[in-house]
Amino acid sequence: MSVFDDMDNLAQVQAHLAHWRDQLADDRRKDDFLFGVQAKGIIATLERKEAELQAAPAKPNWQSGHQGIPTDRPVWAIFFESGSGEDEDVMLLRGVSDEDGEVFTVQHKGDWDRYGHVVCWIDVEERPPFSVEAVDAIVAALANQSGIHWGCADHIVEDWLHREALRAVVDGNRDAPAIAAAALKSREIRFSRYYG
């Protein structure tokens, strides 16, 4: 594994930087000219990458529930709509939410309101992939008592989540094992799974 692997991870870059600074300061290597030149070059490269990563805008994260959801612009949301008439009651939609996360105006061939609940959301332009971060936000919403416990919707959301995790495995998603492990954490949450 090269020191330059995983260069998009600030913590990893900083760990490599600390290691190489320690190596350069080691008195046992003070007479090794070639090592000193190599270490200084690596440190300079890592310092440039650290500065670049620190200056980069923060990457948007999935947010659990509707808290903090923008009401002035569209976002992507995993949304529960009971009796939606769609194939699924849980959907990934792009739209504008009201403050309570219960009305979601979907922008698709004209606007229309959908009534239900925002399970989690992310403020990005492009359709987000199904990821461990999205799964974690859904599980957090299931665990949050003020989250999605509306008329036993939680078991419907959990079923959808497990189907999506299985779909990630079948589709060969490279993160499928982590997605499946994160999705199975929902089984630790206590709520009614009664279908009656």
JSON list of C-alpha atoms in Angstrom, two decimals:
[
{"chain": "A", "resi": 1, "resn": "MET", "atom": "CA", "xyz": [0.00, 0.00, 0.00]},
{"chain": "A", "resi": 2, "resn": "SER", "atom": "CA", "xyz": [1.42, 3.36, -1.05]},
{"chain": "A", "resi": 3, "resn": "VAL", "atom": "CA", "xyz": [1.52, 6.48, 1.08]},
{"chain": "A", "resi": 4, "resn": "PHE", "atom": "CA", "xyz": [-0.49, 8.10, -1.72]},
{"chain": "A", "resi": 5, "resn": "ASP", "atom": "CA", "xyz": [-3.41, 5.65, -1.50]},
{"chain": "A", "resi": 6, "resn": "ASP", "atom": "CA", "xyz": [-6.65, 7.10, -0.13]},
{"chain": "A", "resi": 7, "resn": "MET", "atom": "CA", "xyz": [-5.57, 10.69, -0.80]},
{"chain": "A", "resi": 8, "resn": "ASP", "atom": "CA", "xyz": [-9.17, 11.95, -0.61]},
{"chain": "A", "resi": 9, "resn": "ASN", "atom": "CA", "xyz": [-9.31, 11.19, 3.11]},
{"chain": "A", "resi": 10, "resn": "LEU", "atom": "CA", "xyz": [-8.07, 14.16, 5.17]},
{"chain": "A", "resi": 11, "resn": "ALA", "atom": "CA", "xyz": [-7.48, 12.09, 8.32]},
{"chain": "A", "resi": 12, "resn": "GLN", "atom": "CA", "xyz": [-5.43, 9.57, 6.33]},
{"chain": "A", "resi": 13, "resn": "VAL", "atom": "CA", "xyz": [-3.35, 12.32, 4.70]},
{"chain": "A", "resi": 14, "resn": "GLN", "atom": "CA", "xyz": [-2.69, 13.89, 8.10]},
{"chain": "A", "resi": 15, "resn": "ALA", "atom": "CA", "xyz": [-1.69, 10.52, 9.56]},
{"chain": "A", "resi": 16, "resn": "HIS", "atom": "CA", "xyz": [0.82, 9.95, 6.72]},
{"chain": "A", "resi": 17, "resn": "LEU", "atom": "CA", "xyz": [2.09, 13.50, 7.15]},
{"chain": "A", "resi": 18, "resn": "ALA", "atom": "CA", "xyz": [2.71, 12.97, 10.89]},
{"chain": "A", "resi": 19, "resn": "HIS", "atom": "CA", "xyz": [4.48, 9.68, 10.15]},
{"chain": "A", "resi": 20, "resn": "TRP", "atom": "CA", "xyz": [6.82, 11.19, 7.57]},
{"chain": "A", "resi": 21, "resn": "ARG", "atom": "CA", "xyz": [7.60, 14.21, 9.74]},
{"chain": "A", "resi": 22, "resn": "ASP", "atom": "CA", "xyz": [8.53, 11.82, 12.58]},
{"chain": "A", "resi": 23, "resn": "GLN", "atom": "CA", "xyz": [10.71, 9.80, 10.19]},
{"chain": "A", "resi": 24, "resn": "LEU", "atom": "CA", "xyz": [12.50, 12.93, 8.97]},
{"chain": "A", "resi": 25, "resn": "ALA", "atom": "CA", "xyz": [13.12, 14.07, 12.56]},
{"chain": "A", "resi": 26, "resn": "ASP", "atom": "CA", "xyz": [14.57, 10.65, 13.55]},
{"chain": "A", "resi": 27, "resn": "ASP", "atom": "CA", "xyz": [18.25, 11.17, 14.47]},
{"chain": "A", "resi": 28, "resn": "ARG", "atom": "CA", "xyz": [19.13, 7.72, 13.16]},
{"chain": "A", "resi": 29, "resn": "ARG", "atom": "CA", "xyz": [18.38, 8.93, 9.60]},
{"chain": "A", "resi": 30, "resn": "LYS", "atom": "CA", "xyz": [20.10, 12.32, 9.76]},
{"chain": "A", "resi": 31, "resn": "ASP", "atom": "CA", "xyz": [23.07, 11.11, 7.67]},
{"chain": "A", "resi": 32, "resn": "ASP", "atom": "CA", "xyz": [20.91, 9.42, 5.00]},
{"chain": "A", "resi": 33, "resn": "PHE", "atom": "CA", "xyz": [20.85, 12.10, 2.29]},
{"chain": "A", "resi": 34, "resn": "LEU", "atom": "CA", "xyz": [18.65, 10.18, -0.15]},
{"chain": "A", "resi": 35, "resn": "PHE", "atom": "CA", "xyz": [16.09, 9.38, 2.55]},
{"chain": "A", "resi": 36, "resn": "GLY", "atom": "CA", "xyz": [15.99, 13.08, 3.54]},
{"chain": "A", "resi": 37, "resn": "VAL", "atom": "CA", "xyz": [15.31, 14.17, -0.05]},
{"chain": "A", "resi": 38, "resn": "GLN", "atom": "CA", "xyz": [12.63, 11.51, -0.46]},
{"chain": "A", "resi": 39, "resn": "ALA", "atom": "CA", "xyz": [10.96, 12.33, 2.87]},
{"chain": "A", "resi": 40, "resn": "LYS", "atom": "CA", "xyz": [10.93, 16.08, 2.14]},
{"chain": "A", "resi": 41, "resn": "GLY", "atom": "CA", "xyz": [9.32, 15.43, -1.26]},
{"chain": "A", "resi": 42, "resn": "ILE", "atom": "CA", "xyz": [6.64, 13.20, 0.26]},
{"chain": "A", "resi": 43, "resn": "ILE", "atom": "CA", "xyz": [5.97, 15.73, 3.02]},
{"chain": "A", "resi": 44, "resn": "ALA", "atom": "CA", "xyz": [5.63, 18.57, 0.48]},
{"chain": "A", "resi": 45, "resn": "THR", "atom": "CA", "xyz": [3.14, 16.51, -1.56]},
{"chain": "A", "resi": 46, "resn": "LEU", "atom": "CA", "xyz": [1.15, 15.59, 1.54]},
{"chain": "A", "resi": 47, "resn": "GLU", "atom": "CA", "xyz": [1.11, 19.21, 2.76]},
{"chain": "A", "resi": 48, "resn": "ARG", "atom": "CA", "xyz": [-0.30, 20.35, -0.61]},
{"chain": "A", "resi": 49, "resn": "LYS", "atom": "CA", "xyz": [-2.98, 17.65, -0.48]},
{"chain": "A", "resi": 50, "resn": "GLU", "atom": "CA", "xyz": [-3.83, 18.51, 3.14]},
{"chain": "A", "resi": 51, "resn": "ALA", "atom": "CA", "xyz": [-4.28, 22.20, 2.21]},
{"chain": "A", "resi": 52, "resn": "GLU", "atom": "CA", "xyz": [-6.43, 21.23, -0.79]},
{"chain": "A", "resi": 53, "resn": "LEU", "atom": "CA", "xyz": [-8.68, 18.98, 1.29]},
{"chain": "A", "resi": 54, "resn": "GLN", "atom": "CA", "xyz": [-9.05, 21.58, 4.05]},
{"chain": "A", "resi": 55, "resn": "ALA", "atom": "CA", "xyz": [-10.04, 24.24, 1.50]},
{"chain": "A", "resi": 56, "resn": "ALA", "atom": "CA", "xyz": [-12.60, 22.00, -0.22]},
{"chain": "A", "resi": 57, "resn": "PRO", "atom": "CA", "xyz": [-16.25, 22.66, 0.62]},
{"chain": "A", "resi": 58, "resn": "ALA", "atom": "CA", "xyz": [-17.76, 20.20, 3.05]},
{"chain": "A", "resi": 59, "resn": "LYS", "atom": "CA", "xyz": [-19.32, 17.18, 1.39]},
{"chain": "A", "resi": 60, "resn": "PRO", "atom": "CA", "xyz": [-23.11, 17.09, 1.95]},
{"chain": "A", "resi": 61, "resn": "ASN", "atom": "CA", "xyz": [-24.25, 14.31, 4.24]},
{"chain": "A", "resi": 62, "resn": "TRP", "atom": "CA", "xyz": [-27.51, 12.44, 4.59]},
{"chain": "A", "resi": 63, "resn": "GLN", "atom": "CA", "xyz": [-29.67, 13.95, 7.35]},
{"chain": "A", "resi": 64, "resn": "SER", "atom": "CA", "xyz": [-32.05, 11.77, 9.34]},
{"chain": "A", "resi": 65, "resn": "GLY", "atom": "CA", "xyz": [-35.67, 12.88, 9.68]},
{"chain": "A", "resi": 66, "resn": "HIS", "atom": "CA", "xyz": [-36.86, 16.25, 8.38]},
{"chain": "A", "resi": 67, "resn": "GLN", "atom": "CA", "xyz": [-35.02, 18.50, 10.83]},
{"chain": "A", "resi": 68, "resn": "GLY", "atom": "CA", "xyz": [-33.11, 21.24, 9.04]},
{"chain": "A", "resi": 69, "resn": "ILE", "atom": "CA", "xyz": [-34.51, 20.38, 5.61]},
{"chain": "A", "resi": 70, "resn": "PRO", "atom": "CA", "xyz": [-34.37, 23.39, 3.27]},
{"chain": "A", "resi": 71, "resn": "THR", "atom": "CA", "xyz": [-37.79, 24.72, 2.34]},
{"chain": "A", "resi": 72, "resn": "ASP", "atom": "CA", "xyz": [-36.54, 27.13, -0.32]},
{"chain": "A", "resi": 73, "resn": "ARG", "atom": "CA", "xyz": [-34.97, 24.69, -2.80]},
{"chain": "A", "resi": 74, "resn": "PRO", "atom": "CA", "xyz": [-35.33, 21.09, -3.92]},
{"chain": "A", "resi": 75, "resn": "VAL", "atom": "CA", "xyz": [-33.43, 18.30, -2.19]},
{"chain": "A", "resi": 76, "resn": "TRP", "atom": "CA", "xyz": [-33.34, 14.54, -2.55]},
{"chain": "A", "resi": 77, "resn": "ALA", "atom": "CA", "xyz": [-35.31, 12.70, 0.12]},
{"chain": "A", "resi": 78, "resn": "ILE", "atom": "CA", "xyz": [-36.27, 9.18, 1.00]},
{"chain": "A", "resi": 79, "resn": "PHE", "atom": "CA", "xyz": [-39.98, 9.74, 1.53]},
{"chain": "A", "resi": 80, "resn": "PHE", "atom": "CA", "xyz": [-42.73, 7.56, 2.98]},
{"chain": "A", "resi": 81, "resn": "GLU", "atom": "CA", "xyz": [-46.16, 8.02, 1.44]},
{"chain": "A", "resi": 82, "resn": "SER", "atom": "CA", "xyz": [-48.81, 5.69, 2.77]},
{"chain": "A", "resi": 83, "resn": "GLY", "atom": "CA", "xyz": [-51.12, 4.34, 0.10]},
{"chain": "A", "resi": 84, "resn": "SER", "atom": "CA", "xyz": [-49.12, 6.12, -2.57]},
{"chain": "A", "resi": 85, "resn": "GLY", "atom": "CA", "xyz": [-50.59, 4.18, -5.44]},
{"chain": "A", "resi": 86, "resn": "GLU", "atom": "CA", "xyz": [-47.01, 3.63, -6.59]},
{"chain": "A", "resi": 87, "resn": "ASP", "atom": "CA", "xyz": [-45.18, 0.31, -6.56]},
{"chain": "A", "resi": 88, "resn": "GLU", "atom": "CA", "xyz": [-43.54, 1.35, -3.28]},
{"chain": "A", "resi": 89, "resn": "ASP", "atom": "CA", "xyz": [-44.67, 3.42, -0.32]},
{"chain": "A", "resi": 90, "resn": "VAL", "atom": "CA", "xyz": [-41.03, 4.47, 0.19]},
{"chain": "A", "resi": 91, "resn": "MET", "atom": "CA", "xyz": [-39.36, 6.36, -2.61]},
{"chain": "A", "resi": 92, "resn": "LEU", "atom": "CA", "xyz": [-36.28, 8.44, -3.38]},
{"chain": "A", "resi": 93, "resn": "LEU", "atom": "CA", "xyz": [-37.71, 11.73, -4.67]},
{"chain": "A", "resi": 94, "resn": "ARG", "atom": "CA", "xyz": [-36.45, 15.19, -5.49]},
{"chain": "A", "resi": 95, "resn": "GLY", "atom": "CA", "xyz": [-38.62, 18.04, -4.32]},
{"chain": "A", "resi": 96, "resn": "VAL", "atom": "CA", "xyz": [-39.26, 20.85, -1.87]},
{"chain": "A", "resi": 97, "resn": "SER", "atom": "CA", "xyz": [-40.45, 20.11, 1.65]},
{"chain": "A", "resi": 98, "resn": "ASP", "atom": "CA", "xyz": [-42.56, 22.05, 4.08]},
{"chain": "A", "resi": 99, "resn": "GLU", "atom": "CA", "xyz": [-41.06, 22.70, 7.53]},
{"chain": "A", "resi": 100, "resn": "ASP", "atom": "CA", "xyz": [-42.62, 19.60, 9.07]},
{"chain": "A", "resi": 101, "resn": "GLY", "atom": "CA", "xyz": [-41.38, 17.25, 6.35]},
{"chain": "A", "resi": 102, "resn": "GLU", "atom": "CA", "xyz": [-44.95, 16.02, 5.80]},
{"chain": "A", "resi": 103, "resn": "VAL", "atom": "CA", "xyz": [-45.70, 17.72, 2.48]},
{"chain": "A", "resi": 104, "resn": "PHE", "atom": "CA", "xyz": [-43.17, 17.14, -0.25]},
{"chain": "A", "resi": 105, "resn": "THR", "atom": "CA", "xyz": [-43.73, 18.96, -3.54]},
{"chain": "A", "resi": 106, "resn": "VAL", "atom": "CA", "xyz": [-42.22, 16.76, -6.21]},
{"chain": "A", "resi": 107, "resn": "GLN", "atom": "CA", "xyz": [-40.88, 18.40, -9.33]},
{"chain": "A", "resi": 108, "resn": "HIS", "atom": "CA", "xyz": [-41.69, 16.07, -12.17]},
{"chain": "A", "resi": 109, "resn": "LYS", "atom": "CA", "xyz": [-43.64, 17.10, -15.29]},
{"chain": "A", "resi": 110, "resn": "GLY", "atom": "CA", "xyz": [-45.32, 19.80, -13.24]},
{"chain": "A", "resi": 111, "resn": "ASP", "atom": "CA", "xyz": [-45.39, 20.04, -9.49]},
{"chain": "A", "resi": 112, "resn": "TRP", "atom": "CA", "xyz": [-47.64, 18.05, -7.22]},
{"chain": "A", "resi": 113, "resn": "ASP", "atom": "CA", "xyz": [-47.76, 17.56, -3.49]},
{"chain": "A", "resi": 114, "resn": "ARG", "atom": "CA", "xyz": [-47.19, 14.21, -1.87]},
{"chain": "A", "resi": 115, "resn": "TYR", "atom": "CA", "xyz": [-48.30, 13.71, 1.72]},
{"chain": "A", "resi": 116, "resn": "GLY", "atom": "CA", "xyz": [-46.33, 11.51, 4.04]},
{"chain": "A", "resi": 117, "resn": "HIS", "atom": "CA", "xyz": [-43.02, 11.87, 5.85]},
{"chain": "A", "resi": 118, "resn": "VAL", "atom": "CA", "xyz": [-39.41, 12.62, 4.97]},
{"chain": "A", "resi": 119, "resn": "VAL", "atom": "CA", "xyz": [-37.34, 9.74, 6.35]},
{"chain": "A", "resi": 120, "resn": "CYS", "atom": "CA", "xyz": [-33.99, 11.33, 5.47]},
{"chain": "A", "resi": 121, "resn": "TRP", "atom": "CA", "xyz": [-32.64, 13.85, 2.97]},
{"chain": "A", "resi": 122, "resn": "ILE", "atom": "CA", "xyz": [-29.51, 15.17, 1.27]},
{"chain": "A", "resi": 123, "resn": "ASP", "atom": "CA", "xyz": [-28.90, 18.55, -0.36]},
{"chain": "A", "resi": 124, "resn": "VAL", "atom": "CA", "xyz": [-27.23, 17.63, -3.67]},
{"chain": "A", "resi": 125, "resn": "GLU", "atom": "CA", "xyz": [-28.09, 18.22, -7.33]},
{"chain": "A", "resi": 126, "resn": "GLU", "atom": "CA", "xyz": [-27.48, 14.77, -8.80]},
{"chain": "A", "resi": 127, "resn": "ARG", "atom": "CA", "xyz": [-29.46, 11.70, -7.76]},
{"chain": "A", "resi": 128, "resn": "PRO", "atom": "CA", "xyz": [-27.49, 10.25, -4.82]},
{"chain": "A", "resi": 129, "resn": "PRO", "atom": "CA", "xyz": [-26.43, 6.61, -4.90]},
{"chain": "A", "resi": 130, "resn": "PHE", "atom": "CA", "xyz": [-27.71, 4.14, -2.34]},
{"chain": "A", "resi": 131, "resn": "SER", "atom": "CA", "xyz": [-24.89, 4.19, 0.20]},
{"chain": "A", "resi": 132, "resn": "VAL", "atom": "CA", "xyz": [-23.93, 3.24, 3.74]},
{"chain": "A", "resi": 133, "resn": "GLU", "atom": "CA", "xyz": [-24.48, 6.89, 4.73]},
{"chain": "A", "resi": 134, "resn": "ALA", "atom": "CA", "xyz": [-28.06, 6.79, 3.41]},
{"chain": "A", "resi": 135, "resn": "VAL", "atom": "CA", "xyz": [-28.70, 3.52, 5.25]},
{"chain": "A", "resi": 136, "resn": "ASP", "atom": "CA", "xyz": [-27.31, 4.97, 8.48]},
{"chain": "A", "resi": 137, "resn": "ALA", "atom": "CA", "xyz": [-29.67, 7.96, 8.15]},
{"chain": "A", "resi": 138, "resn": "ILE", "atom": "CA", "xyz": [-32.67, 5.66, 7.59]},
{"chain": "A", "resi": 139, "resn": "VAL", "atom": "CA", "xyz": [-31.77, 3.48, 10.59]},
{"chain": "A", "resi": 140, "resn": "ALA", "atom": "CA", "xyz": [-31.33, 6.62, 12.72]},
{"chain": "A", "resi": 141, "resn": "ALA", "atom": "CA", "xyz": [-34.81, 7.77, 11.65]},
{"chain": "A", "resi": 142, "resn": "LEU", "atom": "CA", "xyz": [-36.23, 4.38, 12.63]},
{"chain": "A", "resi": 143, "resn": "ALA", "atom": "CA", "xyz": [-34.54, 4.64, 16.03]},
{"chain": "A", "resi": 144, "resn": "ASN", "atom": "CA", "xyz": [-35.66, 8.22, 16.67]},
{"chain": "A", "resi": 145, "resn": "GLN", "atom": "CA", "xyz": [-38.95, 8.23, 18.58]},
{"chain": "A", "resi": 146, "resn": "SER", "atom": "CA", "xyz": [-39.91, 11.54, 16.97]},
{"chain": "A", "resi": 147, "resn": "GLY", "atom": "CA", "xyz": [-38.93, 10.16, 13.59]},
{"chain": "A", "resi": 148, "resn": "ILE", "atom": "CA", "xyz": [-41.15, 7.99, 11.42]},
{"chain": "A", "resi": 149, "resn": "HIS", "atom": "CA", "xyz": [-43.45, 6.19, 13.88]},
{"chain": "A", "resi": 150, "resn": "TRP", "atom": "CA", "xyz": [-46.63, 7.17, 12.07]},
{"chain": "A", "resi": 151, "resn": "GLY", "atom": "CA", "xyz": [-49.23, 4.47, 11.88]},
{"chain": "A", "resi": 152, "resn": "CYS", "atom": "CA", "xyz": [-46.76, 1.56, 11.87]},
{"chain": "A", "resi": 153, "resn": "ALA", "atom": "CA", "xyz": [-44.87, 2.99, 8.92]},
{"chain": "A", "resi": 154, "resn": "ASP", "atom": "CA", "xyz": [-41.57, 2.02, 10.50]},
{"chain": "A", "resi": 155, "resn": "HIS", "atom": "CA", "xyz": [-41.88, -1.66, 9.54]},
{"chain": "A", "resi": 156, "resn": "ILE", "atom": "CA", "xyz": [-42.73, -0.65, 5.95]},
{"chain": "A", "resi": 157, "resn": "VAL", "atom": "CA", "xyz": [-39.63, 1.57, 5.82]},
{"chain": "A", "resi": 158, "resn": "GLU", "atom": "CA", "xyz": [-37.53, -1.23, 7.34]},
{"chain": "A", "resi": 159, "resn": "ASP", "atom": "CA", "xyz": [-38.81, -3.74, 4.76]},
{"chain": "A", "resi": 160, "resn": "TRP", "atom": "CA", "xyz": [-37.98, -1.32, 1.95]},
{"chain": "A", "resi": 161, "resn": "LEU", "atom": "CA", "xyz": [-34.52, -0.73, 3.41]},
{"chain": "A", "resi": 162, "resn": "HIS", "atom": "CA", "xyz": [-33.78, -4.46, 3.58]},
{"chain": "A", "resi": 163, "resn": "ARG", "atom": "CA", "xyz": [-34.99, -4.96, -0.02]},
{"chain": "A", "resi": 164, "resn": "GLU", "atom": "CA", "xyz": [-32.73, -2.11, -1.20]},
{"chain": "A", "resi": 165, "resn": "ALA", "atom": "CA", "xyz": [-29.77, -3.61, 0.68]},
{"chain": "A", "resi": 166, "resn": "LEU", "atom": "CA", "xyz": [-30.45, -6.97, -0.95]},
{"chain": "A", "resi": 167, "resn": "ARG", "atom": "CA", "xyz": [-30.74, -5.23, -4.34]},
{"chain": "A", "resi": 168, "resn": "ALA", "atom": "CA", "xyz": [-27.29, -3.68, -3.73]},
{"chain": "A", "resi": 169, "resn": "VAL", "atom": "CA", "xyz": [-25.89, -7.19, -3.17]},
{"chain": "A", "resi": 170, "resn": "VAL", "atom": "CA", "xyz": [-27.58, -8.61, -6.28]},
{"chain": "A", "resi": 171, "resn": "ASP", "atom": "CA", "xyz": [-26.47, -5.65, -8.41]},
{"chain": "A", "resi": 172, "resn": "GLY", "atom": "CA", "xyz": [-22.87, -6.10, -7.32]},
{"chain": "A", "resi": 173, "resn": "ASN", "atom": "CA", "xyz": [-22.55, -2.74, -5.55]},
{"chain": "A", "resi": 174, "resn": "ARG", "atom": "CA", "xyz": [-18.95, -2.61, -4.32]},
{"chain": "A", "resi": 175, "resn": "ASP", "atom": "CA", "xyz": [-20.20, -1.39, -0.92]},
{"chain": "A", "resi": 176, "resn": "ALA", "atom": "CA", "xyz": [-22.87, -4.11, -0.66]},
{"chain": "A", "resi": 177, "resn": "PRO", "atom": "CA", "xyz": [-21.41, -5.88, 2.41]},
{"chain": "A", "resi": 178, "resn": "ALA", "atom": "CA", "xyz": [-21.23, -2.60, 4.35]},
{"chain": "A", "resi": 179, "resn": "ILE", "atom": "CA", "xyz": [-24.70, -1.55, 3.14]},
{"chain": "A", "resi": 180, "resn": "ALA", "atom": "CA", "xyz": [-26.19, -4.90, 4.22]},
{"chain": "A", "resi": 181, "resn": "ALA", "atom": "CA", "xyz": [-24.46, -4.77, 7.62]},
{"chain": "A", "resi": 182, "resn": "ALA", "atom": "CA", "xyz": [-25.70, -1.21, 8.20]},
{"chain": "A", "resi": 183, "resn": "ALA", "atom": "CA", "xyz": [-29.26, -2.14, 7.15]},
{"chain": "A", "resi": 184, "resn": "LEU", "atom": "CA", "xyz": [-29.37, -5.11, 9.52]},
{"chain": "A", "resi": 185, "resn": "LYS", "atom": "CA", "xyz": [-28.76, -2.74, 12.46]},
{"chain": "A", "resi": 186, "resn": "SER", "atom": "CA", "xyz": [-32.44, -1.83, 12.16]},
{"chain": "A", "resi": 187, "resn": "ARG", "atom": "CA", "xyz": [-33.29, -5.25, 13.66]},
{"chain": "A", "resi": 188, "resn": "GLU", "atom": "CA", "xyz": [-31.91, -4.00, 16.99]},
{"chain": "A", "resi": 189, "resn": "ILE", "atom": "CA", "xyz": [-34.59, -1.28, 17.15]},
{"chain": "A", "resi": 190, "resn": "ARG", "atom": "CA", "xyz": [-37.75, -2.07, 19.07]},
{"chain": "A", "resi": 191, "resn": "PHE", "atom": "CA", "xyz": [-40.98, -1.21, 17.30]},
{"chain": "A", "resi": 192, "resn": "SER", "atom": "CA", "xyz": [-44.09, -3.07, 16.20]},
{"chain": "A", "resi": 193, "resn": "ARG", "atom": "CA", "xyz": [-43.51, -5.30, 13.20]},
{"chain": "A", "resi": 194, "resn": "TYR", "atom": "CA", "xyz": [-47.13, -6.47, 13.24]},
{"chain": "A", "resi": 195, "resn": "TYR", "atom": "CA", "xyz": [-48.86, -6.70, 9.86]},
{"chain": "A", "resi": 196, "resn": "GLY", "atom": "CA", "xyz": [-52.53, -6.85, 10.70]}
]
